Amino acid sequence: FCLPEAIVLNTKVLKKLKGAFQAFDTKSDNTVDIKEIGTIFYSLGFFPTQADLQTFTSEVEDERSGYIHWDRFLPAMTKVLLEDKFPPISDELLLQAFEVLDKEKRGYLEPEELTDYMTKEGEPFTQEEMDEMLTAFTDEENKHIYYKDVIPHLTLERKM
Amino acid sequence: MGCGTSVATEKQGETLEQAMKAAVLIQRWYRRYMARLEMRRRYTWNIFQSIEYAGEQDQLQLSSFFTFMLDNFTQLNGNGPDLISQLLDPVVDPWLDRETCYNLIHVPESYTGPRLSFPLSVADTNALLSAFKDQQTLHARYVLQLLYETKKLLKQMPNIVHLSTSYYKEITICGDLHGRLDDLLLIFYKNGLPSAETLYVFNGDFVDRGKKSVEVVILLFAFLLLYPDYMHLNRGNHEDHIMNLRYGFTKEVMQKYKTHGREILQLFQDVFSLLPIATVIDGKILIVHGGISDQTDLDFLSSIERHKVKSALRFPRCSLEHLDISQSCRQTKRTRSTDSSRPSSSRSQNKNQRTPNTRLSRQDSAASTSSSSSSSSSSSSLCSPRTPSCLSPHAFPSSPCMPYSVNVLQVPFLDSLSSVPLPSPSQHEQEWKQIVDILWSDPKIQDGCSPNTFRGGGCYFGPDVTQRLLLQHGLQLLIRSHECKQEGYEFCHNGKVITIFSASNYYEEGSNRGAYVKLGRELVPRFYQYQVSRTTRKLTLTQRVRAAEGSALRALKEKLFAHRSELMAGFQQYDQNNTGRVSVCEWALVLESVLRLDLPWRTLRPHLARLAPDGSLEYQSCFEDMGPGIPLPQVTSNLAETLFRYRTDIEIIFNIIDKDHSGLISIEEFRQTWRLFSTHLGVAIDDSAIDDLARSIDFNKDGSIDFTEFLEAFRVVHKLDSKDQQLHEKMDGEKRTG
C-alpha cells in the first residue's frame, strides 16, 4: 500500500487503532493472529462481513504465517477508514432485518427458526455462536426470542 | 397461468434474497457484539494478571521483615525472638513424630464424618469424596494420622520421581488447584479416579486462595497413600508455610480446626517440604511446578536433602549472619519518604546510597563469582504485563545504574531494595536457590535468564535456557504450571514448554478454563478443558464477562485507593494551578508510574474517572466511590492509607502474635508491633497517633483488640454497592462443621 504523504491519521485515531491492535499482540512483537482481525474491526466500530474480513486478511497477511504485522495493518486500516468501507448499520435496519424473518409478524421468533436462518443463511453461525445467542436471548418462560427486546442489548454499547 | 407462476416465483425469489440479506445483517451485528465482549474480557484478564503479580512482589518483602524482626525483636521487647521463630522455625515437636499423638485424640460419637482406617482402602477414599461433597470436615485425629502416614511415605521418595509409560497406559498431568475442590472433583469425574489405568501427576499449588484447600490436599494425600504407584505429587511454591500465612491456607486450617490447628499446620509444614520437586516421564518429559533457571542442575537436585528447604521465603540463615541487612536498611529508611514526589526523592536516595554501596561493591569483587541472584540482565522490555518496563529509581534506590550486579543480593525490603553482598554461597544456599528456581520461575519470550523480580523469587527463563537444559538431559518437553492461562493451558518456547493450569474461574466466575493434559506411550500431549459453573443455569458470555469485569475493576480501584497520596502528589505535579484537572494523557502517565501496572488506562478511563465538560480529567473522581468500611475517628489519612495498603501483612503479623488464636491481642502488643512495622515502612507516625488508634479500636474498652474488627475498618468498601456486598456474602456463607 502506498500511502499518499498527505494522509496522516490524527493522534486520537492512531492511538485507538494501536490500542485495539495491542490488545491482541500477545507475543509483544507487534503482530496479531489473523483470526483476531474480525474482533479488532468490530471493536473499532466497523461492520465487515466475513467475506470482507477474508479479503482484508488476504491482503495483509504476512506470507501465510498466520500473523499480521502492525506495519501492514496500519496502512490497510487507514485505507478502510478513508474509504469508509464498512459503515455501521443502524438499529432500524436491524429491526427491519428481524421483521423480514418474522414473516407472520408475531413480534418474536422461535429458536428453531432463528437457528435455521443463522446457521443456514448468509454467513452461517457456528454451533457455538448459535448456542451462545440462544442462551442469551431466548425468553425463559415461553422460549421465544422477542427481537425488539434483543436489539437494545445488541446495540447498547458502553462508550469506550 | 404461466404468468401467475412466474410472478409467484419471482416474489419468492425476492423474499429469499431479502431473508438472506436480513440474516447477514443480524449476523454481522451479533458478531460485532460478541467481539466487543471479547475485548472487555481481555482487558479484564489483563487487570487480574497485573494485579496478581504485582501483589506477589509483596511476600518477599514480608519475609525480609520477618528476618529483621527475628534479628532485632529482642531490642524492642524482652520476649525475645520466640514469637516469630515459633511459627517460622518451629522446633519439631517430638510429640508429633510419635504414633500415639493422634491416638490420644478422642473422636466423639456424634461425629458423622469419615473414620479412616490405615492402611487406607478404596472405601476410605470413597468416604472422603462423598463427605467432602456433602461439606463435611474430616476430624482432626484423622487429619493428623493421614499427615503422619504421608510424611512416612514421602520420606522414602527421591527428589525427582521417574515414571515410565511402559507400565502405565496413560498419564494425566494436572496443574494448580489452589483449594478448588469443585475443579478436582470435576477432573476425577471426567477423567476417572486415580487407578492403575489412570495415573496422575499433580503439579503443585494444591492450597491457598481457594476455600477448600484442606479438602483438596487431604484427598490428594489420601490417594497418594492408597496408590503410591499411580498418584504423584510435585511441590509447588504454595506448599510453603510462609506463603500459607499470607494466602489463606493457614487461616482455613485454624478456622476448621480450632483445637488442633497448630499441630496440623506443623505437620503440613513437614509434609510440604518432603514433597518431591520434579517428575520425569520416560526420561523425556520433565514436570516441575514453576520452571528452570540457567543454573538448574538436575543431578545436583537429585542429590540434595530437599526437606531442608522449608520455605522459599526464608533465606538460608547462615548467610544472613554475614549480612547486615539492618544496616543497609537503615540507610534506605533515612532517605526514603512517602510523601515527596518521585524525582527529587530518588536523587537524594541515590546520593546517600552511593557511599555504602561502593563499599559493598568493592568487597564483592574479592569474593568468588557464583552467586544466587547474578545473571545477565536482559531486562529490556520483557513482554509480560507484570514486569516493570522501566526500572524507576524509586524502586531501586541502592544502585544508580545497573540494579543487578554480580555478587550482590537485592533484598526487597518493603517498598525498596537493599544491596546486600553475599559471600560465596554455601551448599545450603545453592540448594535453596535450585529449589526456589524450580518452584518460582516463569518462562519469557526473549532469550536469557533474569531474576524474577515481580514474583520475588526464581527467574524468567528464555527459550535458549529451555533448549540447553532439555538437550543436556536428553529431554524433549517441559511441563510446568504456576501461571493462570485463559484456556487452561498454553504452549511456549516453540512448543518445548507447556503450562497447565487446573483451577477454572481463578479470578472470577468465567475468567478462565481449567485443563489437564494426558500423555500416552507416544508422548503426544492431549488437552482436556473444563469450567466449573457455580450456577446450574448456564451463564451467557455477557453475564460472565460482566461479573469478571466488575470484579477486576473493583480490585483495580482498590489499588488506586491504596496509593492515593502518591497518586495525588503525581497529579498535582501536572496541576500547578490547583484546578483539580489534568489531561487524560497526564493522568495515564501518573497511574503508570505509580502503580507500575501495564494496563490500557485510556480504555479503562470511563470506569475509573470522570471527565470535565472540556474533556480534561477530574482526578479526584478516581477515589470517589471508595472508602473504608467503618469510619475511624482520629485517624489521619496517611495512617489509614498505610494500614489499608499493608492490611494483609498486618493480618499475618497479628496471627503470629496471637499465639492462642483467640482473635485478641493486647494493646501493648499492638502498639509494639505497629511501631516496629511503621518504623520499617519509613512512615512518620508519632506515638500519640498510634496510641489514639489503639484506644479507638479497643471497642470493648477492655484492654484488648479484636483484630478482626480492626481489619474490618480497613477493608475497602465501595460506597455504592456495600449493601449488595453484604447480601452477596450472606448468600455465599459456607457451612462449617467440626
PDB file of N, CA and C in Angstrom, chain B residues 472-520:
ATOM      1  N   GLN B 472      20.771 -30.990  27.435  1.00  0.00           N
ATOM      2  CA  GLN B 472      21.720 -31.511  28.411  1.00  0.00           C
ATOM      3  C   GLN B 472      21.269 -32.838  29.017  1.00  0.00           C
ATOM      4  N   HIS B 473      19.961 -32.975  29.228  1.00  0.00           N
ATOM      5  CA  HIS B 473      19.484 -34.181  29.894  1.00  0.00           C
ATOM      6  C   HIS B 473      18.714 -35.100  28.966  1.00  0.00           C
ATOM      7  N   GLY B 474      18.804 -34.868  27.684  1.00  0.00           N
ATOM      8  CA  GLY B 474      18.122 -35.724  26.735  1.00  0.00           C
ATOM      9  C   GLY B 474      16.607 -35.657  26.849  1.00  0.00           C
ATOM     10  N   LEU B 475      16.105 -34.489  27.235  1.00  0.00           N
ATOM     11  CA  LEU B 475      14.655 -34.346  27.392  1.00  0.00           C
ATOM     12  C   LEU B 475      14.056 -33.708  26.155  1.00  0.00           C
ATOM     13  N   GLN B 476      12.726 -33.864  26.004  1.00  0.00           N
ATOM     14  CA  GLN B 476      12.109 -33.222  24.844  1.00  0.00           C
ATOM     15  C   GLN B 476      11.016 -32.224  25.201  1.00  0.00           C
ATOM     16  N   LEU B 477      10.575 -32.208  26.433  1.00  0.00           N
ATOM     17  CA  LEU B 477       9.453 -31.334  26.785  1.00  0.00           C
ATOM     18  C   LEU B 477       9.505 -30.965  28.258  1.00  0.00           C
ATOM     19  N   LEU B 478       9.121 -29.738  28.534  1.00  0.00           N
ATOM     20  CA  LEU B 478       8.996 -29.298  29.918  1.00  0.00           C
ATOM     21  C   LEU B 478       7.530 -28.957  30.187  1.00  0.00           C
ATOM     22  N   ILE B 479       6.938 -29.601  31.190  1.00  0.00           N
ATOM     23  CA  ILE B 479       5.573 -29.267  31.568  1.00  0.00           C
ATOM     24  C   ILE B 479       5.620 -28.582  32.931  1.00  0.00           C
ATOM     25  N   ARG B 480       5.003 -27.410  32.998  1.00  0.00           N
ATOM     26  CA  ARG B 480       5.007 -26.681  34.252  1.00  0.00           C
ATOM     27  C   ARG B 480       3.644 -26.038  34.482  1.00  0.00           C
ATOM     28  N   SER B 481       3.455 -25.403  35.633  1.00  0.00           N
ATOM     29  CA  SER B 481       2.173 -24.769  35.937  1.00  0.00           C
ATOM     30  C   SER B 481       2.423 -23.336  36.388  1.00  0.00           C
ATOM     31  N   HIS B 482       1.915 -22.959  37.541  1.00  0.00           N
ATOM     32  CA  HIS B 482       2.343 -21.706  38.180  1.00  0.00           C
ATOM     33  C   HIS B 482       1.704 -20.446  37.621  1.00  0.00           C
ATOM     34  N   GLU B 483       1.252 -20.486  36.382  1.00  0.00           N
ATOM     35  CA  GLU B 483       0.624 -19.289  35.819  1.00  0.00           C
ATOM     36  C   GLU B 483      -0.773 -19.624  35.303  1.00  0.00           C
ATOM     37  N   CYS B 484      -1.693 -18.730  35.584  1.00  0.00           N
ATOM     38  CA  CYS B 484      -3.067 -18.938  35.129  1.00  0.00           C
ATOM     39  C   CYS B 484      -3.162 -18.620  33.644  1.00  0.00           C
ATOM     40  N   LYS B 485      -3.812 -19.477  32.892  1.00  0.00           N
ATOM     41  CA  LYS B 485      -3.969 -19.263  31.460  1.00  0.00           C
ATOM     42  C   LYS B 485      -5.451 -19.312  31.122  1.00  0.00           C
ATOM     43  N   GLN B 486      -5.868 -18.450  30.229  1.00  0.00           N
ATOM     44  CA  GLN B 486      -7.300 -18.359  29.911  1.00  0.00           C
ATOM     45  C   GLN B 486      -7.890 -19.662  29.423  1.00  0.00           C
ATOM     46  N   GLU B 487      -7.123 -20.389  28.639  1.00  0.00           N
ATOM     47  CA  GLU B 487      -7.651 -21.645  28.112  1.00  0.00           C
ATOM     48  C   GLU B 487      -7.252 -22.837  28.967  1.00  0.00           C
ATOM     49  N   GLY B 488      -6.594 -22.566  30.090  1.00  0.00           N
ATOM     50  CA  GLY B 488      -6.187 -23.657  30.976  1.00  0.00           C
ATOM     51  C   GLY B 488      -4.830 -24.223  30.619  1.00  0.00           C
ATOM     52  N   TYR B 489      -4.365 -23.930  29.414  1.00  0.00           N
ATOM     53  CA  TYR B 489      -3.038 -24.411  29.046  1.00  0.00           C
ATOM     54  C   TYR B 489      -2.460 -23.496  27.987  1.00  0.00           C
ATOM     55  N   GLU B 490      -1.173 -23.573  27.819  1.00  0.00           N
ATOM     56  CA  GLU B 490      -0.533 -22.759  26.786  1.00  0.00           C
ATOM     57  C   GLU B 490       0.833 -23.321  26.442  1.00  0.00           C
ATOM     58  N   PHE B 491       1.163 -23.230  25.159  1.00  0.00           N
ATOM     59  CA  PHE B 491       2.495 -23.634  24.703  1.00  0.00           C
ATOM     60  C   PHE B 491       3.390 -22.411  24.665  1.00  0.00           C
ATOM     61  N   CYS B 492       4.673 -22.617  24.848  1.00  0.00           N
ATOM     62  CA  CYS B 492       5.618 -21.556  24.537  1.00  0.00           C
ATOM     63  C   CYS B 492       6.977 -22.178  24.258  1.00  0.00           C
ATOM     64  N   HIS B 493       7.935 -21.318  23.971  1.00  0.00           N
ATOM     65  CA  HIS B 493       9.292 -21.779  23.632  1.00  0.00           C
ATOM     66  C   HIS B 493       9.250 -22.806  22.507  1.00  0.00           C
ATOM     67  N   ASN B 494       8.577 -22.415  21.426  1.00  0.00           N
ATOM     68  CA  ASN B 494       8.492 -23.289  20.256  1.00  0.00           C
ATOM     69  C   ASN B 494       7.969 -24.672  20.588  1.00  0.00           C
ATOM     70  N   GLY B 495       6.959 -24.702  21.427  1.00  0.00           N
ATOM     71  CA  GLY B 495       6.346 -25.992  21.725  1.00  0.00           C
ATOM     72  C   GLY B 495       7.128 -26.850  22.694  1.00  0.00           C
ATOM     73  N   LYS B 496       8.211 -26.304  23.256  1.00  0.00           N
ATOM     74  CA  LYS B 496       9.003 -27.118  24.165  1.00  0.00           C
ATOM     75  C   LYS B 496       8.517 -27.010  25.608  1.00  0.00           C
ATOM     76  N   VAL B 497       7.696 -25.985  25.866  1.00  0.00           N
ATOM     77  CA  VAL B 497       7.195 -25.796  27.226  1.00  0.00           C
ATOM     78  C   VAL B 497       5.671 -25.738  27.194  1.00  0.00           C
ATOM     79  N   ILE B 498       5.044 -26.481  28.108  1.00  0.00           N
ATOM     80  CA  ILE B 498       3.595 -26.412  28.269  1.00  0.00           C
ATOM     81  C   ILE B 498       3.295 -25.886  29.665  1.00  0.00           C
ATOM     82  N   THR B 499       2.384 -24.918  29.734  1.00  0.00           N
ATOM     83  CA  THR B 499       1.872 -24.502  31.039  1.00  0.00           C
ATOM     84  C   THR B 499       0.502 -25.130  31.201  1.00  0.00           C
ATOM     85  N   ILE B 500       0.294 -25.805  32.307  1.00  0.00           N
ATOM     86  CA  ILE B 500      -1.008 -26.429  32.544  1.00  0.00           C
ATOM     87  C   ILE B 500      -1.563 -25.908  33.864  1.00  0.00           C
ATOM     88  N   PHE B 501      -2.819 -25.447  33.818  1.00  0.00           N
ATOM     89  CA  PHE B 501      -3.409 -24.796  34.984  1.00  0.00           C
ATOM     90  C   PHE B 501      -4.802 -25.357  35.195  1.00  0.00           C
ATOM     91  N   SER B 502      -5.070 -25.863  36.395  1.00  0.00           N
ATOM     92  CA  SER B 502      -6.304 -26.621  36.567  1.00  0.00           C
ATOM     93  C   SER B 502      -7.375 -25.978  37.442  1.00  0.00           C
ATOM     94  N   ALA B 503      -7.194 -24.719  37.795  1.00  0.00           N
ATOM     95  CA  ALA B 503      -8.239 -24.050  38.574  1.00  0.00           C
ATOM     96  C   ALA B 503      -9.025 -23.141  37.648  1.00  0.00           C
ATOM     97  N   SER B 504     -10.233 -23.577  37.271  1.00  0.00           N
ATOM     98  CA  SER B 504     -11.027 -22.742  36.380  1.00  0.00           C
ATOM     99  C   SER B 504     -11.623 -21.589  37.184  1.00  0.00           C
ATOM    100  N   ASN B 505     -12.032 -20.568  36.472  1.00  0.00           N
ATOM    101  CA  ASN B 505     -12.631 -19.384  37.117  1.00  0.00           C
ATOM    102  C   ASN B 505     -11.741 -18.862  38.240  1.00  0.00           C
ATOM    103  N   TYR B 506     -10.480 -18.811  37.974  1.00  0.00           N
ATOM    104  CA  TYR B 506      -9.497 -18.486  39.009  1.00  0.00           C
ATOM    105  C   TYR B 506      -9.685 -17.074  39.561  1.00  0.00           C
ATOM    106  N   TYR B 507      -9.850 -16.126  38.675  1.00  0.00           N
ATOM    107  CA  TYR B 507     -10.008 -14.751  39.128  1.00  0.00           C
ATOM    108  C   TYR B 507     -11.458 -14.461  39.475  1.00  0.00           C
ATOM    109  N   GLU B 508     -12.332 -15.045  38.710  1.00  0.00           N
ATOM    110  CA  GLU B 508     -13.747 -14.694  38.846  1.00  0.00           C
ATOM    111  C   GLU B 508     -14.529 -15.706  38.023  1.00  0.00           C
ATOM    112  N   GLU B 509     -15.790 -15.831  38.349  1.00  0.00           N
ATOM    113  CA  GLU B 509     -16.638 -16.716  37.574  1.00  0.00           C
ATOM    114  C   GLU B 509     -16.510 -16.403  36.087  1.00  0.00           C
ATOM    115  N   GLY B 510     -16.059 -17.367  35.331  1.00  0.00           N
ATOM    116  CA  GLY B 510     -15.953 -17.176  33.897  1.00  0.00           C
ATOM    117  C   GLY B 510     -14.633 -16.616  33.411  1.00  0.00           C
ATOM    118  N   SER B 511     -13.672 -16.420  34.301  1.00  0.00           N
ATOM    119  CA  SER B 511     -12.443 -15.775  33.843  1.00  0.00           C
ATOM    120  C   SER B 511     -11.585 -16.690  32.996  1.00  0.00           C
ATOM    121  N   ASN B 512     -11.585 -17.972  33.288  1.00  0.00           N
ATOM    122  CA  ASN B 512     -10.711 -18.863  32.522  1.00  0.00           C
ATOM    123  C   ASN B 512     -11.171 -20.306  32.658  1.00  0.00           C
ATOM    124  N   ARG B 513     -10.689 -21.100  31.728  1.00  0.00           N
ATOM    125  CA  ARG B 513     -10.944 -22.533  31.816  1.00  0.00           C
ATOM    126  C   ARG B 513      -9.829 -23.193  32.599  1.00  0.00           C
ATOM    127  N   GLY B 514     -10.109 -24.403  33.095  1.00  0.00           N
ATOM    128  CA  GLY B 514      -9.042 -25.229  33.659  1.00  0.00           C
ATOM    129  C   GLY B 514      -8.741 -26.313  32.640  1.00  0.00           C
ATOM    130  N   ALA B 515      -7.598 -26.947  32.790  1.00  0.00           N
ATOM    131  CA  ALA B 515      -7.264 -28.015  31.845  1.00  0.00           C
ATOM    132  C   ALA B 515      -6.362 -29.036  32.492  1.00  0.00           C
ATOM    133  N   TYR B 516      -6.336 -30.224  31.896  1.00  0.00           N
ATOM    134  CA  TYR B 516      -5.329 -31.227  32.253  1.00  0.00           C
ATOM    135  C   TYR B 516      -4.811 -31.814  30.945  1.00  0.00           C
ATOM    136  N   VAL B 517      -3.640 -32.401  31.012  1.00  0.00           N
ATOM    137  CA  VAL B 517      -3.021 -32.936  29.804  1.00  0.00           C
ATOM    138  C   VAL B 517      -2.747 -34.415  29.992  1.00  0.00           C
ATOM    139  N   LYS B 518      -3.021 -35.176  28.950  1.00  0.00           N
ATOM    140  CA  LYS B 518      -2.793 -36.619  29.015  1.00  0.00           C
ATOM    141  C   LYS B 518      -1.688 -37.023  28.049  1.00  0.00           C
ATOM    142  N   LEU B 519      -0.880 -37.959  28.520  1.00  0.00           N
ATOM    143  CA  LEU B 519       0.199 -38.472  27.682  1.00  0.00           C
ATOM    144  C   LEU B 519       0.083 -39.981  27.591  1.00  0.00           C
ATOM    145  N   GLY B 520       0.126 -40.474  26.356  1.00  0.00           N
ATOM    146  CA  GLY B 520       0.159 -41.929  26.175  1.00  0.00           C
ATOM    147  C   GLY B 520       1.576 -42.350  25.853  1.00  0.00           C
TER     148      GLY B 520
END
